Short mmCIF file of C-alpha atoms in Angstrom, two decimals:
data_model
loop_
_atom_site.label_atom_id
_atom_site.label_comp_id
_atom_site.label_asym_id
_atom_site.label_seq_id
_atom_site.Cartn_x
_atom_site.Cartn_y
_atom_site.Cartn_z
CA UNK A 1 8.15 2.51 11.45
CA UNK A 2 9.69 1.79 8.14
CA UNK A 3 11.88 3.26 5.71
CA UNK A 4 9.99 4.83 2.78
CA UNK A 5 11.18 6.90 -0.06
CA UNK A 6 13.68 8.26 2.57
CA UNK A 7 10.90 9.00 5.16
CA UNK A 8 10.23 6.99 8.22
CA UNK A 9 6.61 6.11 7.83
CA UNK A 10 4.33 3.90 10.37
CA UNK A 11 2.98 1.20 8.82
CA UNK A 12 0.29 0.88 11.29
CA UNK A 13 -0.71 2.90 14.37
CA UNK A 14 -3.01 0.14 16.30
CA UNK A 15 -3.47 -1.99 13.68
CA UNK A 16 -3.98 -2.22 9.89
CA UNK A 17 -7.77 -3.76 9.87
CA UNK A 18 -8.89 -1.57 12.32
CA UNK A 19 -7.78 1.39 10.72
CA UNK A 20 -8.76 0.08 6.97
CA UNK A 21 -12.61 -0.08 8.56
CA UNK A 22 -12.26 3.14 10.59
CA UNK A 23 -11.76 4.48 6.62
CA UNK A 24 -14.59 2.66 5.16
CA UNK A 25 -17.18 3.38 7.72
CA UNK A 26 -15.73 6.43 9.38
CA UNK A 27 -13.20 8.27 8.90
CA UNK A 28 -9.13 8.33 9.28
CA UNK A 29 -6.51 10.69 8.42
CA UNK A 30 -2.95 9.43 6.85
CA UNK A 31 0.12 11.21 7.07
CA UNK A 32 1.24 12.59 3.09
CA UNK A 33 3.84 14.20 3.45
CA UNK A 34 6.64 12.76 1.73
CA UNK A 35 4.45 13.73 -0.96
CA UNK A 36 5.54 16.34 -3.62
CA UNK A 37 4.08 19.25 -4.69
CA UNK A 38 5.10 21.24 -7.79
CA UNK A 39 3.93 24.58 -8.87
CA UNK A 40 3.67 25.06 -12.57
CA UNK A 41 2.56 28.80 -14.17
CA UNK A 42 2.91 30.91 -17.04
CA UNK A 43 1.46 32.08 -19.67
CA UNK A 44 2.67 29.08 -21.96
CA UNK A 45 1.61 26.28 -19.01
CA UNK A 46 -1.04 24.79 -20.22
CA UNK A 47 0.29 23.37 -23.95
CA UNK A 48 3.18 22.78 -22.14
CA UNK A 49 1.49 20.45 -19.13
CA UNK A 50 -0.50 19.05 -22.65
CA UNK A 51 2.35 17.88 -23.73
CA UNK A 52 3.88 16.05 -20.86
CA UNK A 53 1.52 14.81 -19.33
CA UNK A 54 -1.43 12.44 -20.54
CA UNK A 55 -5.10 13.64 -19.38
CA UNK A 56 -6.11 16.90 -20.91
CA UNK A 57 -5.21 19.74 -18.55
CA UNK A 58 -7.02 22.23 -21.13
CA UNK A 59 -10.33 20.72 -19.74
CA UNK A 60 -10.02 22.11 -16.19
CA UNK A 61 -12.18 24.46 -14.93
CA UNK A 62 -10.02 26.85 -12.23
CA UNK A 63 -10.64 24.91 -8.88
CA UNK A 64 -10.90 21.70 -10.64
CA UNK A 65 -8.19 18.96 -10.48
CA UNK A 66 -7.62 15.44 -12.79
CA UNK A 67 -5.56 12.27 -12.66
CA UNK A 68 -3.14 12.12 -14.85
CA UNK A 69 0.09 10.46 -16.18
CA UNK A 70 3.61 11.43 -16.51
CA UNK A 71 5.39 9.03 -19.61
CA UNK A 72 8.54 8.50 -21.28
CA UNK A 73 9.73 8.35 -24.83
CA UNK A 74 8.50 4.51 -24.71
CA UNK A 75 5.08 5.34 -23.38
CA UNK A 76 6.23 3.90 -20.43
CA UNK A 77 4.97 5.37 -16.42
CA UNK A 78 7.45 7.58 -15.21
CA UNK A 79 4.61 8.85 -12.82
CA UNK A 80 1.40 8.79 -11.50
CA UNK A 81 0.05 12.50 -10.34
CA UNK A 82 -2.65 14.93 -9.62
CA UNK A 83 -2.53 18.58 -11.43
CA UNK A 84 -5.03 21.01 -9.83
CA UNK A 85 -5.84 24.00 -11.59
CA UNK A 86 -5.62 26.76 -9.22
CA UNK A 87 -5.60 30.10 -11.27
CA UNK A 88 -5.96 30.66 -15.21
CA UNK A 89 -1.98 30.03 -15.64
CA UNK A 90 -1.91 28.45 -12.45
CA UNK A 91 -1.26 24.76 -11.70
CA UNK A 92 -0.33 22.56 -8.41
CA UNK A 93 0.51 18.69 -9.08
CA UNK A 94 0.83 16.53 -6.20
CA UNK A 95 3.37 13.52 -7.39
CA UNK A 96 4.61 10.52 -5.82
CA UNK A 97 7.59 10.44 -2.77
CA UNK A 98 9.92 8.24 -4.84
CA UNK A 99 10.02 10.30 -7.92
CA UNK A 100 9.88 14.17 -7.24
CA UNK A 101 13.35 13.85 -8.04
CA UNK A 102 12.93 12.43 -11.47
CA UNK A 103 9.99 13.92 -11.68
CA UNK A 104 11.87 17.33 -11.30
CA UNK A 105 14.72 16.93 -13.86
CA UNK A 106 12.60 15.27 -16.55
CA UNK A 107 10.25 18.26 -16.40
CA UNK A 108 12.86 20.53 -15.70
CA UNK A 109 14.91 19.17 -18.82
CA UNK A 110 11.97 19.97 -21.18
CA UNK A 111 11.20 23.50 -20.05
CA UNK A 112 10.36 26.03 -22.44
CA UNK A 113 9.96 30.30 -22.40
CA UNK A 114 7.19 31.61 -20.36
CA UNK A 115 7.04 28.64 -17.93
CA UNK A 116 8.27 28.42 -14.55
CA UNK A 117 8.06 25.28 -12.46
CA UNK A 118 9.08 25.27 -8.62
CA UNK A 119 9.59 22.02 -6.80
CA UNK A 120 8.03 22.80 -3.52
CA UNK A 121 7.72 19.62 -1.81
CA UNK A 122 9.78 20.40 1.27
CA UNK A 123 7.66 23.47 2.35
CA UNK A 124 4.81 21.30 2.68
CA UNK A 125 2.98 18.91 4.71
CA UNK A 126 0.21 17.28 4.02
CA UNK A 127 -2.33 14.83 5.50
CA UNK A 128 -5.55 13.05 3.81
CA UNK A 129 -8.67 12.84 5.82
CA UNK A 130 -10.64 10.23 4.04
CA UNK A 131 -13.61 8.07 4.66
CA UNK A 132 -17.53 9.15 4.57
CA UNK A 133 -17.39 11.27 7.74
CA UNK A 134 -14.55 13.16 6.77
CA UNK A 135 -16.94 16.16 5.61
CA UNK A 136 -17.82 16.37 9.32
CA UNK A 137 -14.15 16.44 10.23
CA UNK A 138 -13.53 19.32 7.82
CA UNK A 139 -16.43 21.24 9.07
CA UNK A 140 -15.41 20.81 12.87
CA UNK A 141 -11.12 21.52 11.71
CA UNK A 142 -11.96 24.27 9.08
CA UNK A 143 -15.32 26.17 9.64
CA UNK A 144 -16.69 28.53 7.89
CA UNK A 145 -14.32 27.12 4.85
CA UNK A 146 -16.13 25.74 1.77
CA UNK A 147 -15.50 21.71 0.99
CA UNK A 148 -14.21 21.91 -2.90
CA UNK A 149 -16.41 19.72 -4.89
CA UNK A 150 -14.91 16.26 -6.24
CA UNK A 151 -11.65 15.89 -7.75
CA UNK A 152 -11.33 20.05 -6.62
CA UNK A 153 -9.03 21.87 -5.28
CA UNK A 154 -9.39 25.47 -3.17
CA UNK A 155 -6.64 27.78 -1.46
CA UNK A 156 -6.81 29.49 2.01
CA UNK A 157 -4.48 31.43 3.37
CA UNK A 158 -4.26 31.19 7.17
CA UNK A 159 -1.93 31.63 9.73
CA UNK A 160 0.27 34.82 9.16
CA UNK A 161 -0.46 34.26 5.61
CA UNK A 162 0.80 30.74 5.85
CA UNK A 163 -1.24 28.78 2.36
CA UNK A 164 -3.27 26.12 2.88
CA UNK A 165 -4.32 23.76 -0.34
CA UNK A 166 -7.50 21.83 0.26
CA UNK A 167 -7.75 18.88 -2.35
CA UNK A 168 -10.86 16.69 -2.90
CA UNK A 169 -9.09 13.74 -3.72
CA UNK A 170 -7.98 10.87 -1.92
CA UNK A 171 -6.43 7.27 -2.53
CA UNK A 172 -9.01 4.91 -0.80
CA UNK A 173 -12.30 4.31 -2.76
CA UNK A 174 -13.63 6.86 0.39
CA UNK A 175 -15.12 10.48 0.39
CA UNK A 176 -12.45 12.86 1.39
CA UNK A 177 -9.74 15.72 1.25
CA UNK A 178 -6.35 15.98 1.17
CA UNK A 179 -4.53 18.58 2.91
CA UNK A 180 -1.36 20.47 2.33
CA UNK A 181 0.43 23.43 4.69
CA UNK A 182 3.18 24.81 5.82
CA UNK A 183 5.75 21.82 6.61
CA UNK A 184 5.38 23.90 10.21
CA UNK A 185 2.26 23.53 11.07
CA UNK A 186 1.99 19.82 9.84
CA UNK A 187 1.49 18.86 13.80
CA UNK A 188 -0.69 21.16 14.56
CA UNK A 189 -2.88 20.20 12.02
CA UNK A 190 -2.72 16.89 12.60
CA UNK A 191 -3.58 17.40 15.92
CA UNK A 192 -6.82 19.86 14.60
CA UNK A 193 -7.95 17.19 12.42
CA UNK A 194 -7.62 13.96 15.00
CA UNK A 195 -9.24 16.21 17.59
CA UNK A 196 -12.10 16.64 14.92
CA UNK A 197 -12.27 12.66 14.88
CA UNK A 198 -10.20 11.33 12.19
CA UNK A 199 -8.09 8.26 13.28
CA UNK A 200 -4.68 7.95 12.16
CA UNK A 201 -4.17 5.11 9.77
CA UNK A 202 -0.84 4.25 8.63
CA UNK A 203 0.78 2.91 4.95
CA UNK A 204 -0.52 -0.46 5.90
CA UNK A 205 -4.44 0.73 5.67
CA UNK A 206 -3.31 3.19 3.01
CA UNK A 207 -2.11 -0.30 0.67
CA UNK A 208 -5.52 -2.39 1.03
CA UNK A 209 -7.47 0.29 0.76
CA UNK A 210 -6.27 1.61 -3.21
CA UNK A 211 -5.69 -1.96 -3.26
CA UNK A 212 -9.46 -2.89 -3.04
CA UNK A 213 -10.40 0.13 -5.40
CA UNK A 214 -7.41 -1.25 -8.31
CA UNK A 215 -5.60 1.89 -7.66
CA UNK A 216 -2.16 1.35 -9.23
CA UNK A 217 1.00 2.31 -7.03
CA UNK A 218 3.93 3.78 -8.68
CA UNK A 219 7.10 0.97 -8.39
CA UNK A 220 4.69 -1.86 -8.23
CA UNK A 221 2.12 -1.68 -10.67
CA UNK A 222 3.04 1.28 -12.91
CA UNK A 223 6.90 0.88 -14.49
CA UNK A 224 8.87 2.69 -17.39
CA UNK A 225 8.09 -0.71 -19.14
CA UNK A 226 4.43 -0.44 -19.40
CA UNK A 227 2.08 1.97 -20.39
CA UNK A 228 -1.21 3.81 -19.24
CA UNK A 229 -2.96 1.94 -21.93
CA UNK A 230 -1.72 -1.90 -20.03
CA UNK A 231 -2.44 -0.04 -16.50
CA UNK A 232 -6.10 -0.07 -17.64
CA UNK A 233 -5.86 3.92 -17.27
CA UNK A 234 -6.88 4.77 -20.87
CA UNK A 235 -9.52 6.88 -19.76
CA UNK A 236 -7.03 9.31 -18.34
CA UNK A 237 -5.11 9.60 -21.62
CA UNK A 238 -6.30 11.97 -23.97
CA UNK A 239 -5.18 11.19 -27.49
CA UNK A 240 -6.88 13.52 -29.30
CA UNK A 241 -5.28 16.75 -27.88
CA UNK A 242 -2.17 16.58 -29.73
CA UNK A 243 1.37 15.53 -29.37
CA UNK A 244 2.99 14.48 -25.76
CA UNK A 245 5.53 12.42 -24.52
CA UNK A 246 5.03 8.92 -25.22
CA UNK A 247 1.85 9.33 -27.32
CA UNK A 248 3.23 7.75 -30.68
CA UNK A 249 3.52 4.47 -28.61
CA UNK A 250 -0.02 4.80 -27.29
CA UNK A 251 -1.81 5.18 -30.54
CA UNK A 252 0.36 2.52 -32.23
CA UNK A 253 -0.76 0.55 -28.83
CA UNK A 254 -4.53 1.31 -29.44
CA UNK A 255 -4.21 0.49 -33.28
CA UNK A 256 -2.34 -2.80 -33.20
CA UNK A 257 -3.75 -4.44 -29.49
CA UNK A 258 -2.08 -4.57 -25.98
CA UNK A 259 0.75 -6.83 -25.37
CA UNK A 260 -0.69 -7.17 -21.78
CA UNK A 261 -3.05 -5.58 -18.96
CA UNK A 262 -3.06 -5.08 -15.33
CA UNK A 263 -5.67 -7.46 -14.30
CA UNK A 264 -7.77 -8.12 -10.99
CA UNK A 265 -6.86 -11.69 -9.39
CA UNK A 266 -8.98 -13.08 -6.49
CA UNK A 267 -8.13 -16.17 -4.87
CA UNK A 268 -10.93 -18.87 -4.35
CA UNK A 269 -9.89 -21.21 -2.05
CA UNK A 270 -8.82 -21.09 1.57
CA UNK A 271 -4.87 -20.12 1.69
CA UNK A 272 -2.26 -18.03 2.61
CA UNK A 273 -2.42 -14.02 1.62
CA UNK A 274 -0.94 -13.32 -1.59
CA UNK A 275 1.63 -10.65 -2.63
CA UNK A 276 3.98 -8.80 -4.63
CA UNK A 277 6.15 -10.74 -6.77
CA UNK A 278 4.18 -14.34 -6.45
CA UNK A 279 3.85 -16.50 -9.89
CA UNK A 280 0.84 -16.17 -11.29
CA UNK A 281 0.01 -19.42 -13.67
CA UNK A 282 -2.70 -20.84 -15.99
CA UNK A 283 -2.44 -24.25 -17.71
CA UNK A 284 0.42 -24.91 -15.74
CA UNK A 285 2.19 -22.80 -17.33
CA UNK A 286 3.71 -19.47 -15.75
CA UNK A 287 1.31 -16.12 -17.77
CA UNK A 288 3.11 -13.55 -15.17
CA UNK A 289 3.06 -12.27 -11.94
CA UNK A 290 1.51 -10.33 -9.21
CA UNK A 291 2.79 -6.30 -9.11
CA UNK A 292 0.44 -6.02 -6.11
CA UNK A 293 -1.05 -8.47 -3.69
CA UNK A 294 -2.73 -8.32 -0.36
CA UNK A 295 -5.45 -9.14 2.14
CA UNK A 296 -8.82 -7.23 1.69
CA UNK A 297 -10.33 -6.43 4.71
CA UNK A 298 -14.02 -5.20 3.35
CA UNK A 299 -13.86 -8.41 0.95
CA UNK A 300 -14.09 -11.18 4.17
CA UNK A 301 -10.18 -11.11 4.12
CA UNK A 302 -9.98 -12.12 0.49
CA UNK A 303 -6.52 -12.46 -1.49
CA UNK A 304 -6.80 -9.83 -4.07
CA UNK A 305 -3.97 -8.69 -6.48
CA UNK A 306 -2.96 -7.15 -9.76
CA UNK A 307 -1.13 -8.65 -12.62
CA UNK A 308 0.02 -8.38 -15.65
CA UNK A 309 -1.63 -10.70 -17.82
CA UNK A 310 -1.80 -11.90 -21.69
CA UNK A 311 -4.61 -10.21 -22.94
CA UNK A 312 -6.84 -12.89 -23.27
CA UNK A 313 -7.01 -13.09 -19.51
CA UNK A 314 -8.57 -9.60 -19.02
CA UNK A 315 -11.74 -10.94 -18.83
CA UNK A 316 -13.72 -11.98 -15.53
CA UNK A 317 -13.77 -15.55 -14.18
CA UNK A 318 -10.52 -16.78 -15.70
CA UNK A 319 -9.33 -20.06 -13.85
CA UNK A 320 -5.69 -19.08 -12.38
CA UNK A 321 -3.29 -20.53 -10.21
CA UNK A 322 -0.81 -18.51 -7.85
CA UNK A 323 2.42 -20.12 -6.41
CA UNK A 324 2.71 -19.27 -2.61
CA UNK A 325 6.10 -20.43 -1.74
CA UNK A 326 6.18 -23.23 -3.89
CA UNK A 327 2.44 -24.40 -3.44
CA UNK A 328 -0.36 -23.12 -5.89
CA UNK A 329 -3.61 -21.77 -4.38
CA UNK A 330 -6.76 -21.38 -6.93
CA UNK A 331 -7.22 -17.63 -7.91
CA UNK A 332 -9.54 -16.14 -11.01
CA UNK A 333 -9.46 -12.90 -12.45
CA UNK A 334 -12.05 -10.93 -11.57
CA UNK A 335 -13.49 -6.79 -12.78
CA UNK A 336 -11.75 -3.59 -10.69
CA UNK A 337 -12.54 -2.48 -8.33
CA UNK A 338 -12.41 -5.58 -5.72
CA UNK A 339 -14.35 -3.38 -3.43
CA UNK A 340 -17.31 -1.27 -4.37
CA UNK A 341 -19.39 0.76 -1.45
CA UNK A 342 -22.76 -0.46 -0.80
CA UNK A 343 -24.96 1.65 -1.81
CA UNK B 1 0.04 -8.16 28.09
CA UNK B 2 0.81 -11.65 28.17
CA UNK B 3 3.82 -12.39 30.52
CA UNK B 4 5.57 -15.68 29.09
CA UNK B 5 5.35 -18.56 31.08
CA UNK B 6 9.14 -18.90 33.24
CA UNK B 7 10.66 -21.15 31.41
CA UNK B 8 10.55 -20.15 27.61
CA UNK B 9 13.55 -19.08 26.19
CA UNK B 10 13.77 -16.70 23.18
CA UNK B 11 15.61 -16.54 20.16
CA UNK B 12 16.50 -12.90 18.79
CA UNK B 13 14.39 -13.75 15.59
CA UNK B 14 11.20 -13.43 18.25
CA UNK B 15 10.16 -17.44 18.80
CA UNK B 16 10.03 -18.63 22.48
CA UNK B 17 10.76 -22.49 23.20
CA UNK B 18 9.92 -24.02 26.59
CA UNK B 19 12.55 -25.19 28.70
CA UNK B 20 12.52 -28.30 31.09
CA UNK B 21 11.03 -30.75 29.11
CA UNK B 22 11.82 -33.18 26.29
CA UNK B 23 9.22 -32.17 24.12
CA UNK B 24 8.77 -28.14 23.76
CA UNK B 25 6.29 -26.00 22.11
CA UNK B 26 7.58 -23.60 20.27
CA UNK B 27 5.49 -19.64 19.06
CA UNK B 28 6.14 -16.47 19.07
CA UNK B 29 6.57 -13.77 21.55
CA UNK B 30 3.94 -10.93 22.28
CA UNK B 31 6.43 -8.68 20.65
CA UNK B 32 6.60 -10.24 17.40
CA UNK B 33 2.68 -10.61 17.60
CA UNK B 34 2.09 -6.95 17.80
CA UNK B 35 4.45 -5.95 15.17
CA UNK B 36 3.29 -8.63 12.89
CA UNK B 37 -0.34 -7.12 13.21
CA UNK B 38 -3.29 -9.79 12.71
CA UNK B 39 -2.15 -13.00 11.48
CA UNK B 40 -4.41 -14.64 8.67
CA UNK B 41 -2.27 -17.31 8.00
CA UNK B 42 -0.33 -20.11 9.38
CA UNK B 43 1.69 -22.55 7.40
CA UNK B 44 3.32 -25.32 9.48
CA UNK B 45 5.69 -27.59 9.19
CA UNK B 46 5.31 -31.64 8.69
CA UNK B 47 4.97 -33.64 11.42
CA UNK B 48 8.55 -36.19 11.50
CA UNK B 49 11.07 -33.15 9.86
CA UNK B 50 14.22 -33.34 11.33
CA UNK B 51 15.12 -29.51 11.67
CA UNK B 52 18.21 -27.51 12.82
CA UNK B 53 18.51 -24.71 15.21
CA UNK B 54 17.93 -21.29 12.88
CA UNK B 55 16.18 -23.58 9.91
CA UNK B 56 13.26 -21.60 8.91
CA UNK B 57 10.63 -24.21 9.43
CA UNK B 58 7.13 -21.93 9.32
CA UNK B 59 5.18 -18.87 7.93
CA UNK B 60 3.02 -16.49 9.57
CA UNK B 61 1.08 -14.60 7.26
CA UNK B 62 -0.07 -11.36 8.46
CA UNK B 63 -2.00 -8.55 6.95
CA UNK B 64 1.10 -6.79 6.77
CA UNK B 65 3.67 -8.94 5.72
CA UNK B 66 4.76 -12.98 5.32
CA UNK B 67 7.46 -13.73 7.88
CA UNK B 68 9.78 -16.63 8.51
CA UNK B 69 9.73 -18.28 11.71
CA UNK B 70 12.88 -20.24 12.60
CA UNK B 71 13.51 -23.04 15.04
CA UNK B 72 14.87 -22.15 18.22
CA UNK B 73 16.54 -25.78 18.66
CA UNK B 74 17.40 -28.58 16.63
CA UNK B 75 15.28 -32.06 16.75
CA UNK B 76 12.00 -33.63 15.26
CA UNK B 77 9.19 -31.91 14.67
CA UNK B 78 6.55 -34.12 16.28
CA UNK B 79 2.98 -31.88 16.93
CA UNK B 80 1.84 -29.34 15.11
CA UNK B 81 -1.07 -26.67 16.11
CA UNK B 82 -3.82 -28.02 13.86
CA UNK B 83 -6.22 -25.30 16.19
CA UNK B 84 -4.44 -22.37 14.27
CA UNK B 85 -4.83 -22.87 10.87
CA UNK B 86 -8.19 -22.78 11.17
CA UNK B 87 -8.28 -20.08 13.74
CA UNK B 88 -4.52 -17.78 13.36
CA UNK B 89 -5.87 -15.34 15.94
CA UNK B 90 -5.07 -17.61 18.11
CA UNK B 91 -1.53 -16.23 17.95
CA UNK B 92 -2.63 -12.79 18.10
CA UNK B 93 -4.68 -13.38 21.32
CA UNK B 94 -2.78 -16.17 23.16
CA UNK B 95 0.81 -16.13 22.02
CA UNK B 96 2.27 -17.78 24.98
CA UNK B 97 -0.21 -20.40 25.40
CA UNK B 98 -3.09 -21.62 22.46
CA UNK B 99 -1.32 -19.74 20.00
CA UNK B 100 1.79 -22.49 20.22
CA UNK B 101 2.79 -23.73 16.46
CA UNK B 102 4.75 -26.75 16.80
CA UNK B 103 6.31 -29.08 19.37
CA UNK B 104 9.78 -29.79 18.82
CA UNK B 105 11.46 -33.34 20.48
CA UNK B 106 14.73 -31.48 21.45
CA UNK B 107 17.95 -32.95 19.74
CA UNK B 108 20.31 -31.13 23.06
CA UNK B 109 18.85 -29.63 25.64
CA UNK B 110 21.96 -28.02 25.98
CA UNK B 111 22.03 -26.08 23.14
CA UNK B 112 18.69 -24.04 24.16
CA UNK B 113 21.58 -22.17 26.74
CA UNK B 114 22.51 -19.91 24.14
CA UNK B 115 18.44 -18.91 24.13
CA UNK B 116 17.58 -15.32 26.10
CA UNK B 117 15.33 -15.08 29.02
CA UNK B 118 12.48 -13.08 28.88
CA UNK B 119 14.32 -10.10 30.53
CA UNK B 120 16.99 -10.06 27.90
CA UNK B 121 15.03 -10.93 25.29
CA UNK B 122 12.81 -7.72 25.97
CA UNK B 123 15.99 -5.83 26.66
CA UNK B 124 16.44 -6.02 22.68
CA UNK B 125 13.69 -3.58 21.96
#
């Protein structure tokens, strides 16, 4: 167990390969719990979501959810989220552990008339069941419930009226739902869901698995300092819907060029595993270094990580170096995802 | 679960060091393999260093994490495991025995006293 964002999280429950294939060809289930949820109505909600966050929330059907970003003055990451559209003034956005706080008084600090937001991250639990049989695990746990389509989101109520929110979402390249209920009847959930065959994976599996995909994680490869734009994540910014936070950076970004981008590195000779925080040079000269690094276990074990790189290394097949403890290992940059699913 | 062979002595950083002899393998314990998770990575250190008891002297690379191994006893490092860097599941699988990482050529015996037996070694966890 290990400390994380003031939760004790496993990192592993038998073992972090066996649980990253039991995702990939199966199906596991990963506790989410530190997660935070916010609800978000009124009849002003949606200009004011517009203009805080970076995706267009005006596109969403009711039932339908999007990616989206969270950005300060600087166009800089404050966070990484998910807002589901659950009624026509309706919203739920699931946000990262670390920052509900922030997340909470930033939003909080910019409220307006005829908008309420309600940080309700301590009344839930949650749980993702991910991987291609997790459809079978949702039929077996929930039946006679309807699977939301992709990216959706549906409501039950249950249990002496107790909500349920089922999301189809997920953080691992993988077919799957995310599940959130009553912080009381987490376990028993759990325990529905395992019985139905999901394994449980821990944060381990959860890392190389968004880490073969080129899913960023909040605190290593998104920062205040950086924008969407560098993240590679310009396809969930919508510029043309009008002012938001951080959007006068973003267009000045897109006019004048990108100071840097988060780039896929791949190591090509035999070596060590590499990770957060190594050098990452070219020319023998230092170019950055690695926000995220690990072993991938669908890529043969592969050394795969992100940087953030000048721009004329964005492109595939770039000859690197990366310092492991004061040896340098051959590495190239290479497209995102690492990992795609055979077809 | 591997029992460790009588005479190794552990450190509270999780290496064993055989006892007995002037030359001792050194690795680490079943605990420290299990938490550690596979190991994909060895590096070792050269053959002829003169180390000092708590000088980190190796790395084993996990999926999980990089950790720090650190001598159990001062002396010359004078064998290396060659088998595990081409095969680090060794350590995983055989902790106590093919899974050894270096030999050390003790400086003082005595000094391995202050090591744990495997009783009160596991007593720590």
């Amino acid at each position: 167990m290990v400390p994380f964002a003031g939760w004790k999280m496993p990192v592993q429950y038998t073992g972090i390969t066996e649980e990253h294939q039991a995702v990939r060809s199966g199906v596991g289930i990963f506790d989410i719990s530190h997660m935070g949820q916010f609800l978000v109505s009124g009849s002003a909600s949606m200009d004011w979501l517009n203009g805080l966050l970076t995706n267009g929330v005006h596109k969403l059907e009711e039932g339908q959810g999007q990616y989206t970003l969270m950005l300060n003055e600087r166009g800089g990451v404050i966070d990484d989220l998910i807002v589901y559209r659950t009624g026509p003034e309706e919203w739920f956005l699931v946000v990262n552990a670390s920052k509900i706080a922030e997340d909470r008084e930033w939003m909080q600090a910019r409220l307006v008339p005829d908008v309420a937001l309600a940080d309700e991250s301590p009344a839930f639990a949650g749980m993702a069941v991910q991987g291609p049989q997790a459809v079978d695990v949702f039929g077996k746990a929930l039946p006679g419930e309807r699977m939301p389509s992709r990216n959706g989101v549906a409501m039950i109520a249950r249990r002496n009226g107790g909500k349920c929110v089922i999301c189809r979402t997920g953080y691992t390249g993988e077919d799957g739902f995310e599940f959130f209920c009553p912080a009381t009847e987490g376990p028993e959930w759990w325990n529905t869901f395992v019985a139905a065959g999901a394994r449980p994976c821990g944060l381990g599996a959860r890392d190389t698995l968004r880490l073969e995909m080129g899913y960023p994680l909040n605190g290593n490869d998104l920062s205040p300092d950086r924008t969407p734009l560098e993240a590679g994540l310009g396809f969930f910014v919508d510029l043309e819907k009008g002012a938001f936070v951080g959007r006068t950076v973003l267009t000045e970004q897109k006019a004048n060029g990108l100071p840097s981008k988060l780039t896929g590195v791949r190591v090509t000779e035999k070596g060590p595993p590499i990770r957060a925080h190594y050098a990452v040079f070219a020319g023998g000269a230092q170019i950055g270094e690695l926000c995220s690094g690990g072993v991938a276990p669908s890529l043969g074990g592969a050394g795969i990580g992100m940087a953030y790189l000048p721009p004329d290394f964005a492109t595939p097949g770039k000859v690197l170096e990366i310092d492991v403890r004061g040896r340098r290992f051959a590495a190239e940059t290479v497209k995102k995802p690492f990992y795609r699913r055979p077809a | 679960m591997p029992a460790a062979p009588a005479n190794a002595r552990f450190a509270t950083s999780h290496e064993w060091i055989l006892t007995g002899t002037e030359i001792s393998p050194v690795g680490i314990s079943e605990h420290a393999q299990v938490e550690l998770g596979e190991v994909v990575y060895v590096e070792l250190p050269e053959v002829g260093r003169q180390v000092k008891a708590g000088d980190s002297v190796a790395v084993v690379d996990s999926v999980k994490a990089a950790s720090d191994i650190y001598s159990p006893a001062s002396g010359e490092i004078v064998e290396v495991n060659q088998e595990i860097t081409s095969n680090s599941s060794l350590v995983n699988e055989d902790p106590y025995g093919a899974g050894w990482l270096f030999k050390i050529k003790l400086a003082d015996p005595s000094e391995l006293g202050a090591l744990l037996d495997e009783t009160a070694y596991k007593a720590l966890y």
